[in-house]
Amino acid sequence: MANEAKKSTTPLLDDLEKGKWPSFVREIKKMADKNPRAKDLLGQLEMSYRDKVTHWKHGGLVGVRGYGGGVIGRYSDSPDKFPNVAHFHTIRVNQPSGWFYTSKALREICDIWEQHGSGLTNMHGSTGDMVLLGTSTDNLEPIFSKLTSKGWDLGGSGSVLRTPSCCLGKARCEFACYDTLALTNDLTHEFQDVLHRPQFPYKWKFKMAGCPNDCVASVARADMSIIGRWKDDVRVDQDAVREYAKSGVNVQTEICDLCPTQCMSWDGRELKIENTWCNKCMHCINAMPKALRPGKDTGATILIGAKAPILQGAELSSVLVPFMKIEPPYKELKDLVEKIWDFWGEYGKNRERIGELIQRVGMGQFLEAIELPPSPQMIKNPRENPFIFYEEYFEEEGSGEGSK
Amino acid sequence: MANEAKKSTTPLLDDLEKGKWPSFVREIKKMADKNPRAKDLLGQLEMSYRDKVTHWKHGGLVGVRGYGGGVIGRYSDSPDKFPNVAHFHTIRVNQPSGWFYTSKALREICDIWEQHGSGLTNMHGSTGDMVLLGTSTDNLEPIFSKLTSKGWDLGGSGSVLRTPSCCLGKARCEFACYDTLALTNDLTHEFQDVLHRPQFPYKWKFKMAGCPNDCVASVARADMSIIGRWKDDVRVDQDAVREYAKSGVNVQTEICDLCPTQCMSWDGRELKIENTWCNKCMHCINAMPKALRPGKDTGATILIGAKAPILQGAELSSVLVPFMKIEPPYKELKDLVEKIWDFWGEYGKNRERIGELIQRVGMGQFLEAIELPPSPQMIKNPRENPFIFYEEYFEEEGSGEGSK
Amino acid sequence: MESVQAEQRRTDIGPPNYENFLHPVIKKNYGTWKYHEILKPGVLVHVSETGEKIYTVRMGSPRLINIETIRMICDLADKYSDGYLRFTSRHNVEFLMTDQSKIDPLISEIESKGYPVGGTGKSITNIVHTQGWVHCHTPATDASGIVKSVMDELYDYFRTMKLPAKLRIALACCLNMCGAVHCSDIAILGVHRRPPKILSNLNKLCEVPTTVASCPTGAIAPAVVDGVQTVEVNEEKCMFCGNCYTMCPAMPLANSLNDGVSIWVGGKVSNARHAPMFSKLAIPYIPNNPPRWPEVVDAVKNIVEIYAKNAKKYERLGEWIERIGWSRFFDMTGIEFTKYHIDDYRFAATTYNTSTHFTL
Amino acid sequence: MESVQAEQRRTDIGPPNYENFLHPVIKKNYGTWKYHEILKPGVLVHVSETGEKIYTVRMGSPRLINIETIRMICDLADKYSDGYLRFTSRHNVEFLMTDQSKIDPLISEIESKGYPVGGTGKSITNIVHTQGWVHCHTPATDASGIVKSVMDELYDYFRTMKLPAKLRIALACCLNMCGAVHCSDIAILGVHRRPPKILSNLNKLCEVPTTVASCPTGAIAPAVVDGVQTVEVNEEKCMFCGNCYTMCPAMPLANSLNDGVSIWVGGKVSNARHAPMFSKLAIPYIPNNPPRWPEVVDAVKNIVEIYAKNAKKYERLGEWIERIGWSRFFDMTGIEFTKYHIDDYRFAATTYNTSTHFTL
Ligand code: SRM
Ligand code: SRM
Ligand code: SRM
Ligand code: SRM
Ligand code: SF4
Ligand code: SF4
Ligand code: SF4
Ligand code: SF4
Ligand code: SF4
Ligand code: SF4
Ligand code: SF4
Ligand code: SF4
């Protein structure tokens, strides 16, 4: 080993083969033995580790015919040294809802990628796509046609609808308040055109979470976050609560005291919930899943506008529709989405996310445009400043209403 | 009565003589009988009540010789109808600290005002001054010299140090953690020049509160808010706590449960306070003043920047010096104030309050300029956005530190 | 006549020293007070480490008082409190006395003159307010008239201590907010709603560049009308702050048809339990309806009563709302929630609800 | 060869339907799950209303994996979970199985290949991260290398559930923040600290007006150098966001001497108990020190350990800090508080402490 390290051309990266956590360096090295792209990636990466800067140049526009996204162009700044990564584009393959696979399906992808790319992947990208990490321009069309022949399509990049993603929902979670997988699949198919062809001012992300635990981080990472919730009472199995208590759960301090609305009480025998106050935070249910369950009158809260910090500072999504039933064919939701996209298309500046646009025009203005009623659930608190854009006033003569 | 009302020239205002709360209309009317200014004020006010607009014109610059403030110029827009309020300037008389008076002193003011003004006053203006409500320009100098001969001086108006004010502190409150009256009196005298002669970009207000109850609303209304606090432990008289408990106070729910830091516990016999967590909110002390008292190692928190909403939205003062001893001759405090005024004088735009300036240049920048160390007590939380103005960087060559 | 005095002209003497005005018992026990009790509404006793006591009787005042009233107060002070008295930070009068037996006679005499005693503890004390039509040039409403009308209705809350906690009301007649309106349990705020009219003599009264610069939203632009330099206002962009009028008298906003008041709730100043908070918009607009503004009085009373009935002991209005949530506040008070309630100014984004925490 | 396929060229078919990939037991019990239990770290059982059960074994992954590894995973799925598997929203692999007795053998086999099982419950699960020097053109640091180094050190927290609550770490290599870095318990964020250099061919690669407009602080101005249209940067105004470089390749910020990482703490995404929160700045800058970034690893570990020791059960890192206060957090962790911690961007004023609530 010590001997080998001495000869190594990648002494810095070699260090990252050590340690208990599985090593990405080992992943690259294993491919490097058979795949020249992977080999040159390793070499260039070692150079970055030495120089402490990236050696990738600004991406160029590359893609497959008729699509405006799905491929991230990437070029080495040292193609002389690393000719096999002179081009090193990634391909975003739209994952199935909830990242469920069969081994058969995955093997098919591997075979295509073995033939046409670096053999390296990200499972998955943080938007949700399968990311095939690095190939050259001439391989793009072949890969695309092979993928589609096996039933796969590209995900989004650029000013398009980005690949929607979701938590696993009803497939394996008892908390899911609507069918996140079905909705994700439906929206993805419904909006194929805007996913593949840039028609928006900037990117748009959908993320669907089955309940307020938000296991897909939708509130932080999606222009529209669809988070399941219920309207009726938390379902309580008192026997099971007592079981938990018996097995060591301190129902008072671990459950009641941590309820953010302080709407629970426990007398040692019965757990009482003042459901009108419950804000559906999930804590009590999370802590005692055998005893408590969300109600049966379920749907979702629609939130809007999350994004990363460039340029106005990061945003979390905020409440747009406090409660909506989420059932096929999802007409209410789709109508809403279309209205918002129309407004964004008309008023959004280039590279302006919907959340930024709403801040710029004002939430009230936005609601009016998309014909949604304002509701106190949308806000933490009403305005604190008195700078109100009242819209009507009476004309001097008292003859009628003016308006701005 | 009904008969009288019919003949009245002020039917709208007359209605405000009714009801249980003492009536300002009656106050004006009583003077109107003997004082023509008061009479015309009543007339013009009735006109406003009818027209639903003010009948005062934009104020002009009037004052006493050598002073740049202390008088608010005011002119009627209907001097033909109400000649006695053609001019109707108010005079701001600097109140004594804590608004303490003797009947003798007040009578002297009344006598002067009877002779030279409307006989109407505000006891007091909301900055703190005695407000003598309405006289004409030619009376200003006489009033001024009579006031000064009795030991009174004018308060502030315009871009000056405004009349400082304070809660009654150690004079009658057991919670006072420093001597608000002494400090207020000292600062007011020390800074007479900037109080009377505009030398600032805009107004500057000091308010001193003896403890975090802030009975003079300093955190909301002063460019510098000086709020008493202590460093050591809350003083507890356990017998007195038990007395409260016996007399019906539920120490658990009314005291411990409402403590914002949850640092108290009560076993029915003894009240325990984890003083390292106590944030000096005052609640427990307020609720059981016979049993609990602030500690003995006292001083104040200095906060900066409160103002009304024009134009950037209202601000509350925020922590500048977490703890400072407040003892004559108040050198540390005065040095700080001078440094801040220097900075404000140099960088403040016209009509820019210190709070606005700090927002514009950034708190970090401001702290550096006035040579105060940053401390986590100054903030609710550290920054959430990554847009950091790092100030040094290394030059390309690695030859040394650069700086912006 | 004046010239004689001018020779002796004294300046910058500052206010008289407060020590001259302190009751001897206060002077003696200065800084040694040990505890206090509220003996009954409007009556406090402070007890010193030495055992000495000072009693306080608090009398309500309309703030706008004439010199006869002040003299009457002085008479009372002479009779009951050795000539010593003070005013509070909320404009009430306090008599400071040593003889407990004089308290009730003093109260009777105050009340017989038409003034109330109270304002201590869990009460509604005096309304901090401003000039309004009595003395200012920018008001969108009157101050004293609304204060009188509201206090007539809430009179009982001044004289008792039956609220869950202190409830502080303030009024300002325009957005300049002369007072702590922005941090009051309930605030009544005068609002304009018509953009400024531009008077034809603007060029004589104002500098165009300063006027243009005065507008925070950039609604004002230079213009030439009939060959004269003036300005024009983009009405879409105006939110009626009135700053242009402060800078330029030729741009009045006041208007009988459109001016009125807005109601704000949930602010506080003290650090007791909860940190200080700004007041938040409850009702965007109620037309001016002098002399008694009945709609304003009803609105305030409604909020006070629902709060009084539902809040827990010690819970200030804002603390109560924070506990129950704003949707519930609007429900319970029956106040309509409108787009105007949603902030759209500088920090708007920080007021959006970025969670699923709410009740339906 | 390709032309043949081009004839059959299919587009816009979208992803395959997830139903094709669901284990039969999942399909059968879809939407009828009743409860779950964590049997041990990395192993869940979900029980249906029907009584049927599905077991999940969660395997840690470096995310950047090669096709051999994927095939190895497929082999495991074939052997243990009827060929069914999934990936999680944090890049772990989950085997979905019906035969409880196969769990331990699967775990042994996974571990024997050098992959851990865990990441459930009160653990530190996989670090969500980005491309770094592996594939991106704007990074200020690498992604995978830091992730590997940190996880080597925190390995034990992945395989146990001994923390007070979940602790989520994320890394992004530049301010674009590809991932939920802005809402993570601990976030590692690559930062540039040198203003962009302006390359001499700027006029060929970029439009000057777009480039000027790209800067949020207005630091970029048009300029002419040697007769050529270009831009100049006012370094005072630059806060290194990199947006100019995103818009114009001729303005690189990356720099070996100045790039590095910052550490952020206290964010969360779930609505459990506390509403979602942004992460806040803990450490403004640590230089890049590949291959193992020891200072970064130490900083993260320090925070994790102090949190682990002091927080209450269920308390996420941000909830804990909120309870104890930021001054205490800086005290306890020994992290220096600097002026950089005080916000000076758009909402800065909303982060100032406008109360006397704090401990010294
Ligand atoms: C591959 C991926 C990171 C990863 O390693 O997982 C990624 C990579 C890039 N992102 Fe991203 N983003 C990726 C998910 C995200 C996310 C997370 C998410 O979608 O949940 C965010 C934050 C959420 C959001 O959308 O705000 C994100 C926010 C950005 C931004 C900032 C956008 C903004 O409005 O603030 C940029 C900059 C831009 O758009 O110009 C950006 C730009 C980029 C670019 C295209 C670089 C650029 O400036 O052109 C990166 C290409 C890297 C490369 O060479 O492959 N990426 N990017 C993720 C997409 C993989 C996938 O399709 O699954
Ligand atoms: C008399 C008084 C109201 C009262 O009835 O008590 C008052 C009256 C005026 N204030 Fe005020 N302010 C008065 C206390 C306040 C306070 C409260 C305080 O000092 O505690 C504030 C809020 C705190 C603050 O300073 O921000 C206040 C914030 C303003 C503002 C907004 C300043 C800002 O920076 O936002 C203006 C507008 C301006 O300065 O141009 C203003 C302007 C005015 C003017 C001078 C009108 C003007 O635009 O020129 C008013 C003259 C009315 C008149 O005709 O008498 N007044 N003003 C108060 C002074 C009496 C005294 O000396 O005791
Ligand atoms: C006299 C006065 C100070 C002065 O220098 O003039 C004063 C005097 C006292 N205040 Fe105050 N406060 C006075 C204005 C204030 C203000 C300012 C304001 O309202 O504009 C506040 C901040 C209000 C706010 O938060 O919005 C104020 C918040 C308090 C509090 C905190 C109450 C709370 O729970 O938030 C206490 C503690 C208490 O009452 O238990 C307090 C307690 C007290 C005590 C008990 C202090 C003491 O031990 O003597 C005094 C008698 C209170 C009473 O009325 O029951 N004082 N007090 C002011 C009387 C105004 C009036 O006429 O009604
Ligand atoms: C598999 C996965 C969803 C998926 O579609 O892939 C998932 C699955 C479950 N989550 Fe989650 N969560 C998953 C990502 C998340 C995320 C997103 C993230 O981390 O980026 C969050 C938000 C994290 C945050 O707030 O920053 C998340 C916040 C929760 C919570 C709330 C915990 C809290 O107290 O804040 C629960 C409830 C609990 O654990 O008690 C939860 C509970 C669960 C349960 C118990 C739900 C159930 O009944 O099956 C699942 C097993 C949890 C476990 O690992 O112990 N899940 N969960 C994700 C696994 C990621 C991983 O590989 O580690
Ligand atoms: S978000 Fe809710 S429904 Fe979806 S996986 Fe997480 S806990 Fe289950
Ligand atoms: S879901 Fe949350 S708010 Fe509702 S009862 Fe449970 S802990 Fe309380
Ligand atoms: S602020 Fe404190 S010290 Fe001053 S009067 Fe109020 S309670 Fe007393
Ligand atoms: S002063 Fe406030 S924080 Fe301190 S112990 Fe009393 S109630 Fe708690
Ligand atoms: S609030 Fe406005 S109208 Fe009222 S006194 Fe102050 S400046 Fe004048
Ligand atoms: S009132 Fe305010 S917003 Fe309207 S024009 Fe004048 S300065 Fe501008
Ligand atoms: S965070 Fe920045 S550097 Fe990292 S992948 Fe995203 S865009 Fe590239
Ligand atoms: S890095 Fe950001 S702040 Fe600096 S010049 Fe570029 S765009 Fe402007």
GROMACS .gro file of C-alpha atoms in nm, chain A residues 35-257:
model
  223
   35ASN     CA    1  -1.293   0.405  -1.882
   36PRO     CA    2  -1.064   0.679  -2.017
   37ARG     CA    3  -1.314   0.953  -1.930
   38ALA     CA    4  -1.316   0.840  -1.569
   39LYS     CA    5  -0.938   0.824  -1.576
   40ASP     CA    6  -0.898   1.179  -1.700
   41LEU     CA    7  -1.160   1.297  -1.453
   42LEU     CA    8  -0.948   1.152  -1.178
   43GLY     CA    9  -0.641   1.327  -1.314
   44GLN     CA   10  -0.809   1.660  -1.348
   45LEU     CA   11  -0.965   1.631  -1.004
   46GLU     CA   12  -0.625   1.563  -0.851
   47MET     CA   13  -0.506   1.878  -1.024
   48SER     CA   14  -0.794   2.069  -0.861
   49TYR     CA   15  -0.701   1.925  -0.525
   50ARG     CA   16  -0.350   2.055  -0.577
   51ASP     CA   17  -0.447   2.394  -0.720
   52LYS     CA   18  -0.752   2.442  -0.500
   53VAL     CA   19  -0.962   2.558  -0.792
   54THR     CA   20  -1.193   2.393  -1.038
   55HIS     CA   21  -1.061   2.309  -1.383
   56TRP     CA   22  -1.395   2.318  -1.553
   57LYS     CA   23  -1.481   2.599  -1.783
   58HIS     CA   24  -1.809   2.780  -1.807
   59GLY     CA   25  -2.068   2.545  -1.957
   60GLY     CA   26  -2.181   2.584  -2.315
   61LEU     CA   27  -2.516   2.511  -2.471
   62VAL     CA   28  -2.535   2.150  -2.576
   63GLY     CA   29  -2.830   1.917  -2.590
   64VAL     CA   30  -3.037   1.678  -2.786
   65ARG     CA   31  -3.244   1.778  -3.085
   66GLY     CA   32  -3.565   1.958  -3.008
   67TYR     CA   33  -3.493   1.983  -2.636
   68GLY     CA   34  -3.371   2.294  -2.460
   69GLY     CA   35  -3.254   2.120  -2.147
   70GLY     CA   36  -3.154   1.797  -1.982
   71VAL     CA   37  -2.784   1.822  -2.058
   72ILE     CA   38  -2.528   2.030  -1.869
   73GLY     CA   39  -2.245   2.124  -2.101
   74ARG     CA   40  -1.901   2.108  -1.947
   75TYR     CA   41  -1.548   2.157  -2.086
   76SER     CA   42  -1.208   2.109  -1.932
   77ASP     CA   43  -0.971   2.404  -1.912
   78SER     CA   44  -0.684   2.159  -1.969
   79PRO     CA   45  -0.799   1.948  -2.264
   80ASP     CA   46  -0.437   1.896  -2.367
   81LYS     CA   47  -0.363   1.720  -2.041
   82PHE     CA   48  -0.699   1.548  -2.013
   83PRO     CA   49  -0.834   1.500  -2.364
   84ASN     CA   50  -1.098   1.250  -2.256
   85VAL     CA   51  -1.276   1.508  -2.050
   86ALA     CA   52  -1.235   1.787  -2.303
   87HIS     CA   53  -1.614   1.757  -2.324
   88PHE     CA   54  -1.767   1.617  -2.010
   89HIS     CA   55  -2.138   1.687  -2.024
   90THR     CA   56  -2.382   1.546  -1.772
   91ILE     CA   57  -2.716   1.406  -1.867
   92ARG     CA   58  -3.011   1.443  -1.638
   93VAL     CA   59  -3.245   1.147  -1.664
   94ASN     CA   60  -3.589   1.199  -1.516
   95GLN     CA   61  -3.621   0.958  -1.225
   96PRO     CA   62  -3.943   0.767  -1.158
   97SER     CA   63  -4.160   0.920  -0.884
   98GLY     CA   64  -4.020   0.844  -0.542
   99TRP     CA   65  -3.696   0.697  -0.683
  100PHE     CA   66  -3.840   0.347  -0.697
  101TYR     CA   67  -3.656   0.106  -0.929
  102THR     CA   68  -3.619  -0.253  -1.023
  103SER     CA   69  -3.276  -0.396  -1.065
  104LYS     CA   70  -3.364  -0.469  -1.426
  105ALA     CA   71  -3.437  -0.106  -1.506
  106LEU     CA   72  -3.120   0.016  -1.339
  107ARG     CA   73  -2.908  -0.235  -1.525
  108GLU     CA   74  -3.041  -0.107  -1.853
  109ILE     CA   75  -2.929   0.243  -1.763
  110CYS     CA   76  -2.589   0.113  -1.659
  111ASP     CA   77  -2.543  -0.063  -1.991
  112ILE     CA   78  -2.619   0.249  -2.191
  113TRP     CA   79  -2.389   0.456  -1.978
  114GLU     CA   80  -2.110   0.203  -1.993
  115GLN     CA   81  -2.115   0.230  -2.367
  116HIS     CA   82  -2.152   0.604  -2.406
  117GLY     CA   83  -2.024   0.780  -2.096
  118SER     CA   84  -1.787   0.785  -1.805
  119GLY     CA   85  -1.963   0.506  -1.618
  120LEU     CA   86  -1.998   0.750  -1.331
  121THR     CA   87  -2.329   0.874  -1.195
  122ASN     CA   88  -2.492   1.063  -0.919
  123MET     CA   89  -2.778   0.868  -0.773
  124HIS     CA   90  -2.928   1.127  -0.762
  125GLY     CA   91  -2.891   1.495  -0.833
  126SER     CA   92  -3.034   1.722  -0.573
  127THR     CA   93  -3.329   1.819  -0.787
  128GLY     CA   94  -3.405   1.451  -0.818
  129ASP     CA   95  -3.272   1.341  -1.155
  130MET     CA   96  -3.048   1.051  -1.219
  131VAL     CA   97  -2.729   1.231  -1.314
  132LEU     CA   98  -2.507   1.061  -1.571
  133LEU     CA   99  -2.176   1.221  -1.509
  134GLY     CA  100  -1.978   1.307  -1.815
  135THR     CA  101  -1.980   1.233  -2.183
  136SER     CA  102  -1.893   1.404  -2.510
  137THR     CA  103  -2.121   1.590  -2.744
  138ASP     CA  104  -2.131   1.320  -3.009
  139ASN     CA  105  -2.271   1.073  -2.761
  140LEU     CA  106  -2.572   1.278  -2.667
  141GLU     CA  107  -2.811   1.172  -2.941
  142PRO     CA  108  -2.724   0.804  -2.918
  143ILE     CA  109  -2.772   0.804  -2.545
  144PHE     CA  110  -3.099   0.984  -2.580
  145SER     CA  111  -3.243   0.743  -2.825
  146LYS     CA  112  -3.133   0.445  -2.625
  147LEU     CA  113  -3.279   0.589  -2.311
  148THR     CA  114  -3.612   0.663  -2.474
  149SER     CA  115  -3.622   0.320  -2.628
  150LYS     CA  116  -3.607   0.182  -2.276
  151GLY     CA  117  -3.876   0.418  -2.157
  152TRP     CA  118  -3.662   0.694  -2.006
  153ASP     CA  119  -3.665   1.062  -2.085
  154LEU     CA  120  -3.447   1.358  -1.991
  155GLY     CA  121  -3.502   1.581  -1.692
  156GLY     CA  122  -3.491   1.959  -1.691
  157SER     CA  123  -3.223   2.223  -1.698
  158GLY     CA  124  -3.228   2.589  -1.789
  159SER     CA  125  -3.540   2.807  -1.781
  160VAL     CA  126  -3.784   2.518  -1.780
  161LEU     CA  127  -3.997   2.318  -1.548
  162ARG     CA  128  -3.738   2.121  -1.356
  163THR     CA  129  -3.787   1.754  -1.289
  164PRO     CA  130  -4.058   1.732  -1.021
  165SER     CA  131  -3.983   1.511  -0.726
  166CYS     CA  132  -4.159   1.376  -0.421
  167CYS     CA  133  -4.131   1.179  -0.101
  168LEU     CA  134  -4.233   0.816  -0.117
  169GLY     CA  135  -4.575   0.898   0.021
  170LYS     CA  136  -4.843   0.633   0.023
  171ALA     CA  137  -4.605   0.375  -0.116
  172ARG     CA  138  -4.444   0.322   0.220
  173CYS     CA  139  -4.550   0.589   0.462
  174GLU     CA  140  -4.850   0.589   0.688
  175PHE     CA  141  -4.846   0.966   0.721
  176ALA     CA  142  -4.907   1.052   0.356
  177CYS     CA  143  -5.213   1.276   0.323
  178TYR     CA  144  -5.230   1.254  -0.053
  179ASP     CA  145  -5.072   1.043  -0.325
  180THR     CA  146  -4.745   1.223  -0.391
  181LEU     CA  147  -4.623   0.966  -0.643
  182ALA     CA  148  -4.934   0.979  -0.856
  183LEU     CA  149  -4.939   1.357  -0.857
  184THR     CA  150  -4.571   1.383  -0.942
  185ASN     CA  151  -4.605   1.138  -1.225
  186ASP     CA  152  -4.914   1.310  -1.357
  187LEU     CA  153  -4.768   1.662  -1.349
  188THR     CA  154  -4.443   1.546  -1.502
  189HIS     CA  155  -4.626   1.393  -1.794
  190GLU     CA  156  -4.877   1.672  -1.828
  191PHE     CA  157  -4.606   1.934  -1.852
  192GLN     CA  158  -4.352   1.755  -2.072
  193ASP     CA  159  -4.339   2.041  -2.315
  194VAL     CA  160  -4.238   2.310  -2.068
  195LEU     CA  161  -4.003   2.062  -1.905
  196HIS     CA  162  -3.807   2.016  -2.224
  197ARG     CA  163  -3.841   2.351  -2.395
  198PRO     CA  164  -3.753   2.677  -2.221
  199GLN     CA  165  -4.065   2.893  -2.210
  200PHE     CA  166  -4.034   3.040  -1.864
  201PRO     CA  167  -3.849   3.345  -1.729
  202TYR     CA  168  -3.637   3.106  -1.521
  203LYS     CA  169  -3.651   2.765  -1.358
  204TRP     CA  170  -3.962   2.629  -1.187
  205LYS     CA  171  -3.950   2.344  -0.937
  206PHE     CA  172  -4.233   2.133  -0.798
  207LYS     CA  173  -4.179   1.918  -0.492
  208MET     CA  174  -4.447   1.708  -0.328
  209ALA     CA  175  -4.436   1.598   0.032
  210GLY     CA  176  -4.706   1.378   0.177
  211CYS     CA  177  -4.719   1.548   0.515
  212PRO     CA  178  -4.570   1.839   0.710
  213ASN     CA  179  -4.253   1.641   0.785
  214ASP     CA  180  -4.159   1.739   0.431
  215CYS     CA  181  -3.914   1.460   0.361
  216VAL     CA  182  -3.831   1.608   0.023
  217ALA     CA  183  -3.741   1.952   0.162
  218SER     CA  184  -4.004   2.107  -0.061
  219VAL     CA  185  -4.050   2.417   0.151
  220ALA     CA  186  -3.684   2.505   0.098
  221ARG     CA  187  -3.629   2.395  -0.258
  222ALA     CA  188  -3.941   2.422  -0.472
  223ASP     CA  189  -4.110   2.712  -0.643
  224MET     CA  190  -4.426   2.525  -0.562
  225SER     CA  191  -4.431   2.303  -0.256
  226ILE     CA  192  -4.729   2.076  -0.214
  227ILE     CA  193  -4.739   1.951   0.142
  228GLY     CA  194  -5.001   1.710   0.264
  229ARG     CA  195  -5.216   1.785   0.569
  230TRP     CA  196  -5.551   1.697   0.718
  231LYS     CA  197  -5.850   1.898   0.837
  232ASP     CA  198  -6.016   1.678   1.092
  233ASP     CA  199  -5.891   1.536   1.418
  234VAL     CA  200  -5.573   1.347   1.492
  235ARG     CA  201  -5.675   0.983   1.525
  236VAL     CA  202  -5.585   0.853   1.869
  237ASP     CA  203  -5.561   0.496   1.986
  238GLN     CA  204  -5.566   0.544   2.363
  239ASP     CA  205  -5.454   0.188   2.435
  240ALA     CA  206  -5.150   0.238   2.219
  241VAL     CA  207  -5.073   0.567   2.396
  242ARG     CA  208  -5.078   0.384   2.727
  243GLU     CA  209  -4.849   0.122   2.573
  244TYR     CA  210  -4.598   0.392   2.485
  245ALA     CA  211  -4.627   0.535   2.835
  246LYS     CA  212  -4.567   0.193   2.982
  247SER     CA  213  -4.268   0.132   2.762
  248GLY     CA  214  -4.099   0.445   2.891
  249VAL     CA  215  -4.224   0.739   2.688
  250ASN     CA  216  -4.288   1.037   2.913
  251VAL     CA  217  -4.607   1.152   2.745
  252GLN     CA  218  -4.614   1.478   2.936
  253THR     CA  219  -4.262   1.603   2.869
  254GLU     CA  220  -4.190   1.436   2.537
  255ILE     CA  221  -4.525   1.488   2.374
  256CYS     CA  222  -4.754   1.743   2.541
  257ASP     CA  223  -4.483   1.987   2.645
   0.00000   0.00000   0.00000
